[in-house]
Amino acid sequence: MIAYNPDKFASLYETDLGQRLWGFLTEEANIARLETASQLGKPAVEGIEEHLLEVFREDVLADRVKQMVGHMVRQILEQRDWVLDQTDVKVQSVPFSKAARYRRADWITFHAFRNTSDPRDVVITDRRQNAPLPADARWAYYATFASPLKASVAFGVRDIRQLRRHVHSHGYQRMRIERMLRRA
């Protein structure tokens, strides 16, 4: 059972709407949606926005209600071993315009840069700004990732801890990303 401490939302939480929102957010399917969005590096509420609107319609459009939803989502995810990664992430949707993004506590954020003359030549580092990149090429920012799954699938990283150690000691890890699909 997931517990909720309403804190500054106590009066709203005690209403029928507050109780229904908590029941909705703690349904296993919706928790799975919150976690899936988080695993994909998206704000958690992106996983439930359609269902939230479908069930609550315009009742969820009030700023105070959206704030309480965010407060509830944070407590749900923190009790499931997620940690706050970033607040005020822009969301291009209704009902949310900004939301929080979560990550697993053991995830490490990495930044990938591509060689501008050879997009298969990639450097992974732990800094986006002032990253210590090799001087033999021009580099363009490519992607940010923290999920071990994304590291494995997109960049072929099999051991995220080894990558972390290498980046920590050398400043970056250079690798070649081969094509997954060939032209017919």
PDB file of C-alpha atoms in Angstrom:
ATOM      1  CA  MET A   1       0.000   0.000   0.000  1.00  0.00           C
ATOM      2  CA  ILE A   2       1.383   3.355  -1.027  1.00  0.00           C
ATOM      3  CA  ALA A   3       0.953   6.089   1.566  1.00  0.00           C
ATOM      4  CA  TYR A   4       0.282   9.731   0.750  1.00  0.00           C
ATOM      5  CA  ASN A   5       1.188  12.691   2.933  1.00  0.00           C
ATOM      6  CA  PRO A   6      -0.933  15.535   1.529  1.00  0.00           C
ATOM      7  CA  ASP A   7       0.979  18.263   3.419  1.00  0.00           C
ATOM      8  CA  LYS A   8      -0.058  21.607   1.832  1.00  0.00           C
ATOM      9  CA  PHE A   9      -2.722  19.841  -0.277  1.00  0.00           C
ATOM     10  CA  ALA A  10      -4.649  18.448   2.734  1.00  0.00           C
ATOM     11  CA  SER A  11      -7.883  20.354   2.078  1.00  0.00           C
ATOM     12  CA  LEU A  12      -7.943  19.404  -1.619  1.00  0.00           C
ATOM     13  CA  TYR A  13      -6.985  15.814  -0.870  1.00  0.00           C
ATOM     14  CA  GLU A  14      -9.950  15.465   1.514  1.00  0.00           C
ATOM     15  CA  THR A  15     -12.417  16.285  -1.270  1.00  0.00           C
ATOM     16  CA  ASP A  16     -14.041  13.668  -3.481  1.00  0.00           C
ATOM     17  CA  LEU A  17     -11.793  14.773  -6.354  1.00  0.00           C
ATOM     18  CA  GLY A  18      -8.658  14.396  -4.237  1.00  0.00           C
ATOM     19  CA  GLN A  19      -9.635  10.897  -3.150  1.00  0.00           C
ATOM     20  CA  ARG A  20     -10.505   9.857  -6.704  1.00  0.00           C
ATOM     21  CA  LEU A  21      -7.203  11.232  -8.017  1.00  0.00           C
ATOM     22  CA  TRP A  22      -5.210   9.269  -5.437  1.00  0.00           C
ATOM     23  CA  GLY A  23      -7.152   6.100  -6.282  1.00  0.00           C
ATOM     24  CA  PHE A  24      -6.522   6.667  -9.993  1.00  0.00           C
ATOM     25  CA  LEU A  25      -2.805   7.354  -9.592  1.00  0.00           C
ATOM     26  CA  THR A  26      -2.214   4.303  -7.405  1.00  0.00           C
ATOM     27  CA  GLU A  27      -3.808   1.848  -9.831  1.00  0.00           C
ATOM     28  CA  GLU A  28      -1.123  -0.618 -10.960  1.00  0.00           C
ATOM     29  CA  ALA A  29      -1.634   0.239 -14.646  1.00  0.00           C
ATOM     30  CA  ASN A  30      -1.117   3.945 -13.985  1.00  0.00           C
ATOM     31  CA  ILE A  31       1.926   3.335 -11.809  1.00  0.00           C
ATOM     32  CA  ALA A  32       3.330   1.287 -14.695  1.00  0.00           C
ATOM     33  CA  ARG A  33       2.648   4.223 -17.049  1.00  0.00           C
ATOM     34  CA  LEU A  34       4.442   6.635 -14.693  1.00  0.00           C
ATOM     35  CA  GLU A  35       7.439   4.298 -14.484  1.00  0.00           C
ATOM     36  CA  THR A  36       7.515   3.667 -18.232  1.00  0.00           C
ATOM     37  CA  ALA A  37       7.612   7.397 -18.989  1.00  0.00           C
ATOM     38  CA  SER A  38      10.389   7.751 -16.411  1.00  0.00           C
ATOM     39  CA  GLN A  39      12.366   4.858 -17.913  1.00  0.00           C
ATOM     40  CA  LEU A  40      12.161   6.632 -21.262  1.00  0.00           C
ATOM     41  CA  GLY A  41      13.610   9.800 -19.727  1.00  0.00           C
ATOM     42  CA  LYS A  42      10.310  11.671 -19.940  1.00  0.00           C
ATOM     43  CA  PRO A  43       8.411  13.470 -17.191  1.00  0.00           C
ATOM     44  CA  ALA A  44       6.357  10.839 -15.373  1.00  0.00           C
ATOM     45  CA  VAL A  45       2.983  12.523 -15.966  1.00  0.00           C
ATOM     46  CA  GLU A  46       3.413  12.149 -19.730  1.00  0.00           C
ATOM     47  CA  GLY A  47       2.547   8.500 -19.182  1.00  0.00           C
ATOM     48  CA  ILE A  48      -0.875   9.257 -17.705  1.00  0.00           C
ATOM     49  CA  GLU A  49      -2.011  12.532 -19.261  1.00  0.00           C
ATOM     50  CA  GLU A  50      -4.474  10.991 -21.736  1.00  0.00           C
ATOM     51  CA  HIS A  51      -6.019   8.694 -19.134  1.00  0.00           C
ATOM     52  CA  LEU A  52      -6.139  11.516 -16.605  1.00  0.00           C
ATOM     53  CA  LEU A  53      -8.077  13.723 -19.027  1.00  0.00           C
ATOM     54  CA  GLU A  54     -10.346  10.857 -20.026  1.00  0.00           C
ATOM     55  CA  VAL A  55     -11.336  10.145 -16.421  1.00  0.00           C
ATOM     56  CA  PHE A  56     -11.292  13.629 -14.868  1.00  0.00           C
ATOM     57  CA  ARG A  57     -11.914  15.865 -17.897  1.00  0.00           C
ATOM     58  CA  GLU A  58     -11.794  19.601 -17.058  1.00  0.00           C
ATOM     59  CA  ASP A  59     -11.600  18.920 -13.302  1.00  0.00           C
ATOM     60  CA  VAL A  60      -7.866  18.332 -13.729  1.00  0.00           C
ATOM     61  CA  LEU A  61      -7.186  21.622 -15.536  1.00  0.00           C
ATOM     62  CA  ALA A  62      -7.047  23.785 -12.396  1.00  0.00           C
ATOM     63  CA  ASP A  63      -3.474  24.682 -11.450  1.00  0.00           C
ATOM     64  CA  ARG A  64      -3.897  23.578  -7.829  1.00  0.00           C
ATOM     65  CA  VAL A  65      -5.173  20.162  -8.938  1.00  0.00           C
ATOM     66  CA  LYS A  66      -2.256  19.711 -11.359  1.00  0.00           C
ATOM     67  CA  GLN A  67       0.160  20.671  -8.590  1.00  0.00           C
ATOM     68  CA  MET A  68      -1.388  18.083  -6.288  1.00  0.00           C
ATOM     69  CA  VAL A  69      -1.141  15.442  -9.023  1.00  0.00           C
ATOM     70  CA  GLY A  70       2.570  16.220  -9.308  1.00  0.00           C
ATOM     71  CA  HIS A  71       2.920  16.020  -5.523  1.00  0.00           C
ATOM     72  CA  MET A  72       1.164  12.652  -5.500  1.00  0.00           C
ATOM     73  CA  VAL A  73       3.223  11.294  -8.399  1.00  0.00           C
ATOM     74  CA  ARG A  74       6.435  12.248  -6.635  1.00  0.00           C
ATOM     75  CA  GLN A  75       5.445  10.371  -3.485  1.00  0.00           C
ATOM     76  CA  ILE A  76       4.330   7.321  -5.473  1.00  0.00           C
ATOM     77  CA  LEU A  77       7.586   7.119  -7.424  1.00  0.00           C
ATOM     78  CA  GLU A  78       9.835   7.846  -4.442  1.00  0.00           C
ATOM     79  CA  GLN A  79       8.228   4.960  -2.583  1.00  0.00           C
ATOM     80  CA  ARG A  80       9.130   2.780  -5.574  1.00  0.00           C
ATOM     81  CA  ASP A  81      12.830   3.770  -5.490  1.00  0.00           C
ATOM     82  CA  TRP A  82      12.773   6.558  -8.065  1.00  0.00           C
ATOM     83  CA  VAL A  83      14.487   9.884  -7.330  1.00  0.00           C
ATOM     84  CA  LEU A  84      13.793  13.366  -8.630  1.00  0.00           C
ATOM     85  CA  ASP A  85      16.027  14.064 -11.620  1.00  0.00           C
ATOM     86  CA  GLN A  86      14.803  17.476 -12.797  1.00  0.00           C
ATOM     87  CA  THR A  87      11.896  19.812 -12.127  1.00  0.00           C
ATOM     88  CA  ASP A  88      10.163  22.159 -14.551  1.00  0.00           C
ATOM     89  CA  VAL A  89      10.784  20.049 -17.645  1.00  0.00           C
ATOM     90  CA  LYS A  90       8.743  21.489 -20.516  1.00  0.00           C
ATOM     91  CA  VAL A  91       5.865  19.272 -21.584  1.00  0.00           C
ATOM     92  CA  GLN A  92       4.021  19.989 -24.826  1.00  0.00           C
ATOM     93  CA  SER A  93       0.614  18.725 -23.822  1.00  0.00           C
ATOM     94  CA  VAL A  94      -2.632  19.220 -22.012  1.00  0.00           C
ATOM     95  CA  PRO A  95      -3.081  19.450 -19.075  1.00  0.00           C
ATOM     96  CA  PHE A  96       0.592  19.938 -18.131  1.00  0.00           C
ATOM     97  CA  SER A  97       3.056  22.545 -19.393  1.00  0.00           C
ATOM     98  CA  LYS A  98       5.886  21.654 -16.982  1.00  0.00           C
ATOM     99  CA  ALA A  99       6.524  18.517 -14.989  1.00  0.00           C
ATOM    100  CA  ALA A 100       9.151  16.607 -13.036  1.00  0.00           C
ATOM    101  CA  ARG A 101      11.365  13.877 -14.435  1.00  0.00           C
ATOM    102  CA  TYR A 102      12.536  10.942 -12.299  1.00  0.00           C
ATOM    103  CA  ARG A 103      15.325   8.400 -12.555  1.00  0.00           C
ATOM    104  CA  ARG A 104      16.606   5.396 -10.644  1.00  0.00           C
ATOM    105  CA  ALA A 105      19.079   6.297  -7.898  1.00  0.00           C
ATOM    106  CA  ASP A 106      21.818   4.151  -9.465  1.00  0.00           C
ATOM    107  CA  TRP A 107      21.475   5.672 -12.938  1.00  0.00           C
ATOM    108  CA  ILE A 108      24.272   7.921 -14.164  1.00  0.00           C
ATOM    109  CA  THR A 109      23.611  10.642 -16.708  1.00  0.00           C
ATOM    110  CA  PHE A 110      25.850  10.550 -19.771  1.00  0.00           C
ATOM    111  CA  HIS A 111      26.048  12.794 -22.822  1.00  0.00           C
ATOM    112  CA  ALA A 112      26.892  11.570 -26.305  1.00  0.00           C
ATOM    113  CA  PHE A 113      28.556  13.635 -29.020  1.00  0.00           C
ATOM    114  CA  ARG A 114      28.924  12.715 -32.697  1.00  0.00           C
ATOM    115  CA  ASN A 115      31.845  13.437 -34.963  1.00  0.00           C
ATOM    116  CA  THR A 116      30.458  15.909 -37.528  1.00  0.00           C
ATOM    117  CA  SER A 117      32.306  14.199 -40.391  1.00  0.00           C
ATOM    118  CA  ASP A 118      31.554  10.613 -39.273  1.00  0.00           C
ATOM    119  CA  PRO A 119      28.265  10.146 -37.378  1.00  0.00           C
ATOM    120  CA  ARG A 120      29.256   6.582 -36.383  1.00  0.00           C
ATOM    121  CA  ASP A 121      32.163   7.996 -34.337  1.00  0.00           C
ATOM    122  CA  VAL A 122      30.690   8.802 -30.918  1.00  0.00           C
ATOM    123  CA  VAL A 123      32.122  10.097 -27.654  1.00  0.00           C
ATOM    124  CA  ILE A 124      30.356   9.553 -24.345  1.00  0.00           C
ATOM    125  CA  THR A 125      31.114  11.816 -21.406  1.00  0.00           C
ATOM    126  CA  ASP A 126      29.546  12.834 -18.110  1.00  0.00           C
ATOM    127  CA  ARG A 127      29.412  16.550 -18.994  1.00  0.00           C
ATOM    128  CA  ARG A 128      27.476  18.357 -21.669  1.00  0.00           C
ATOM    129  CA  GLN A 129      29.091  21.737 -21.021  1.00  0.00           C
ATOM    130  CA  ASN A 130      32.863  22.012 -21.412  1.00  0.00           C
ATOM    131  CA  ALA A 131      33.178  18.290 -22.053  1.00  0.00           C
ATOM    132  CA  PRO A 132      36.763  17.055 -22.564  1.00  0.00           C
ATOM    133  CA  LEU A 133      36.339  15.808 -26.137  1.00  0.00           C
ATOM    134  CA  PRO A 134      39.113  14.540 -28.447  1.00  0.00           C
ATOM    135  CA  ALA A 135      40.738  17.348 -30.409  1.00  0.00           C
ATOM    136  CA  ASP A 136      41.054  15.395 -33.674  1.00  0.00           C
ATOM    137  CA  ALA A 137      37.457  16.059 -34.778  1.00  0.00           C
ATOM    138  CA  ARG A 138      34.559  18.510 -34.523  1.00  0.00           C
ATOM    139  CA  TRP A 139      31.852  17.243 -32.173  1.00  0.00           C
ATOM    140  CA  ALA A 140      28.124  17.963 -32.107  1.00  0.00           C
ATOM    141  CA  TYR A 141      25.909  17.162 -29.164  1.00  0.00           C
ATOM    142  CA  TYR A 142      23.811  14.079 -29.923  1.00  0.00           C
ATOM    143  CA  ALA A 143      21.911  12.727 -26.898  1.00  0.00           C
ATOM    144  CA  THR A 144      21.632  12.449 -23.132  1.00  0.00           C
ATOM    145  CA  PHE A 145      20.858   9.126 -21.494  1.00  0.00           C
ATOM    146  CA  ALA A 146      20.870   7.610 -18.019  1.00  0.00           C
ATOM    147  CA  SER A 147      19.035   4.330 -18.427  1.00  0.00           C
ATOM    148  CA  PRO A 148      21.286   1.255 -18.626  1.00  0.00           C
ATOM    149  CA  LEU A 149      18.831  -0.086 -21.216  1.00  0.00           C
ATOM    150  CA  LYS A 150      19.307   2.940 -23.486  1.00  0.00           C
ATOM    151  CA  ALA A 151      23.072   2.701 -22.995  1.00  0.00           C
ATOM    152  CA  SER A 152      23.007  -0.932 -24.057  1.00  0.00           C
ATOM    153  CA  VAL A 153      20.652  -0.687 -27.025  1.00  0.00           C
ATOM    154  CA  ALA A 154      21.673   2.667 -28.496  1.00  0.00           C
ATOM    155  CA  PHE A 155      25.397   2.636 -27.748  1.00  0.00           C
ATOM    156  CA  GLY A 156      26.323  -1.001 -27.173  1.00  0.00           C
ATOM    157  CA  VAL A 157      27.385  -0.381 -23.560  1.00  0.00           C
ATOM    158  CA  ARG A 158      27.319  -3.710 -21.731  1.00  0.00           C
ATOM    159  CA  ASP A 159      28.722  -2.565 -18.379  1.00  0.00           C
ATOM    160  CA  ILE A 160      27.527   0.866 -17.279  1.00  0.00           C
ATOM    161  CA  ARG A 161      29.808   0.856 -14.217  1.00  0.00           C
ATOM    162  CA  GLN A 162      32.850   0.197 -16.390  1.00  0.00           C
ATOM    163  CA  LEU A 163      31.795   3.080 -18.667  1.00  0.00           C
ATOM    164  CA  ARG A 164      31.474   5.314 -15.606  1.00  0.00           C
ATOM    165  CA  ARG A 165      34.966   4.382 -14.383  1.00  0.00           C
ATOM    166  CA  HIS A 166      36.498   4.977 -17.820  1.00  0.00           C
ATOM    167  CA  VAL A 167      34.793   8.353 -18.227  1.00  0.00           C
ATOM    168  CA  HIS A 168      35.810   9.343 -14.702  1.00  0.00           C
ATOM    169  CA  SER A 169      39.470   8.517 -15.293  1.00  0.00           C
ATOM    170  CA  HIS A 170      39.829   9.602 -18.952  1.00  0.00           C
ATOM    171  CA  GLY A 171      37.093  12.235 -19.338  1.00  0.00           C
ATOM    172  CA  TYR A 172      35.309  10.369 -22.140  1.00  0.00           C
ATOM    173  CA  GLN A 173      34.823   7.022 -23.879  1.00  0.00           C
ATOM    174  CA  ARG A 174      35.104   6.967 -27.658  1.00  0.00           C
ATOM    175  CA  MET A 175      33.313   4.258 -29.582  1.00  0.00           C
ATOM    176  CA  ARG A 176      32.118   3.331 -33.016  1.00  0.00           C
ATOM    177  CA  ILE A 177      28.401   2.715 -33.424  1.00  0.00           C
ATOM    178  CA  GLU A 178      27.788   0.394 -36.355  1.00  0.00           C
ATOM    179  CA  ARG A 179      24.575   0.385 -38.385  1.00  0.00           C
ATOM    180  CA  MET A 180      21.885  -1.898 -37.065  1.00  0.00           C
ATOM    181  CA  LEU A 181      20.103  -2.254 -40.384  1.00  0.00           C
ATOM    182  CA  ARG A 182      21.654  -2.499 -43.807  1.00  0.00           C
ATOM    183  CA  ARG A 183      20.250  -1.098 -47.038  1.00  0.00           C
ATOM    184  CA  ALA A 184      18.365  -3.651 -49.128  1.00  0.00           C
TER     185      ALA A 184
END
